[in-house]
Amino acid sequence: MFRVDYSFIQNFLSQKRNIIITTHKTPDGDALGSSLALLHVLKTNHNVNIIVPNDYPHYLKWMPGNDDVLIYEENEEQSDSLINQSDLIFCLDFNKLYRVDTMFNILNNNNSYKIMIDHHQDPDSFCDQILSDSSVASTAELIYDFLINLDYCLDKDIATCLYTGIVTDTGSFKYPNVTKKTHEIISALLHFNIDHSFIHQQLFDSQNQSRLLLLKRALETLKLFKHQKTALTFLTAEDLLNADYKKGDTEGFVNMPLSLNDIIFSAFFIEFKDGIKMSFRSQGDFDVNVFAKKYFNGGGHKNAAGGVLMGKKMVDAIQYFSDVLDSFSNDI
Ligand code: 5GP
Ligand code: MN
């Protein structure tokens, strides 16, 4: 666990500052919800900009403040200039600088004061202060603590963004790292009259038709490694093209095989032009973070991780996966 010096931060924020909030590539609900909540709090007294590395799915584009989010890949010059003029950069929901992808160089060469708020294991030391606890289910819960410790008042917009962060990173409150405190925070957020049904509807019931076509295709590829209690599903670049894939369409596919009895490890592979991106999910003690780090150039959390194999074809990636699975048989 890493704690920040709140009196230092309070003092730092006692003057009007130029602040950047950034997060990881292809931001998810936790990354955006946390960023937007912090934006709403800080914009009263500071110049604040959210810059995310690249675009994100449509079902995250309804949150209050979304129109103010700058996408680095689409606004490089303006973003570089804002970053260079900043006094303070918040790095939210990531712990390794490479996770910002195309923003790596500008952030790496920049001397602004940096504060990380995150919940992944083993944070790297590219920030001046770190608030991190890998036992906490979402960065949004840490943002809630951060704001309360700094005596900020919340409102309906802030509560809506934090709720979105928590609900998305906890699998709608079902993952084992959900605690009494998670629900206490949710209860506090509900005091602001947020429309939780609307939030769930925006997140989970407003999908593209392409998503269902891809789900059908992915389920057809289901391969079970019964001895290792493992399931693999995948989509090729051709599948994506045929279904008119849009960003976010495959979110959550990796979880589906875990609904099977006796399957505790699920892998989902997706083919992009440079290689294969993989998602891993487990139930119980099998640590997919270790697995992803060791074999797939990735990482994440114990029960949810990802990785990448650059320059590989799908058939080779699948063969490699079944080979390495053998060496993990005793751990699953
Ligand atoms: P997802 O499968 O949803 O893309 O990612 C699940 C988790 O794994 C997320 O918490 C994310 O931080 C982590 N993750 C995904 N891809 C990578 C990767 O390439 N490298 C690292 N270090 N973590 C990843
Ligand atoms: Mn997160």
Tab-separated table of C-alpha atoms and ligand atoms in Angstrom, residues 28 30-31 93 119-120 137-139 169 301, ligand 2:
chain	number	residue	atom	x	y	z
A	28	ASP	CA	-12.351	1.713	-19.319
A	30	ASP	CA	-12.914	3.014	-13.986
A	31	ALA	CA	-10.275	5.063	-15.829
A	93	ASP	CA	-5.677	3.677	-13.019
A	119	HIS	CA	-4.931	-0.187	-7.728
A	120	HIS	CA	-2.516	-2.397	-9.730
A	137	ALA	CA	-11.374	-3.167	-6.442
A	138	SER	CA	-11.337	0.120	-8.368
A	139	THR	CA	-9.376	3.332	-8.713
A	169	ASP	CA	-14.301	-2.571	-12.271
A	301	HIS	CA	-4.559	-8.186	-11.314
B	2	MN	MN	-9.225	0.067	-12.613
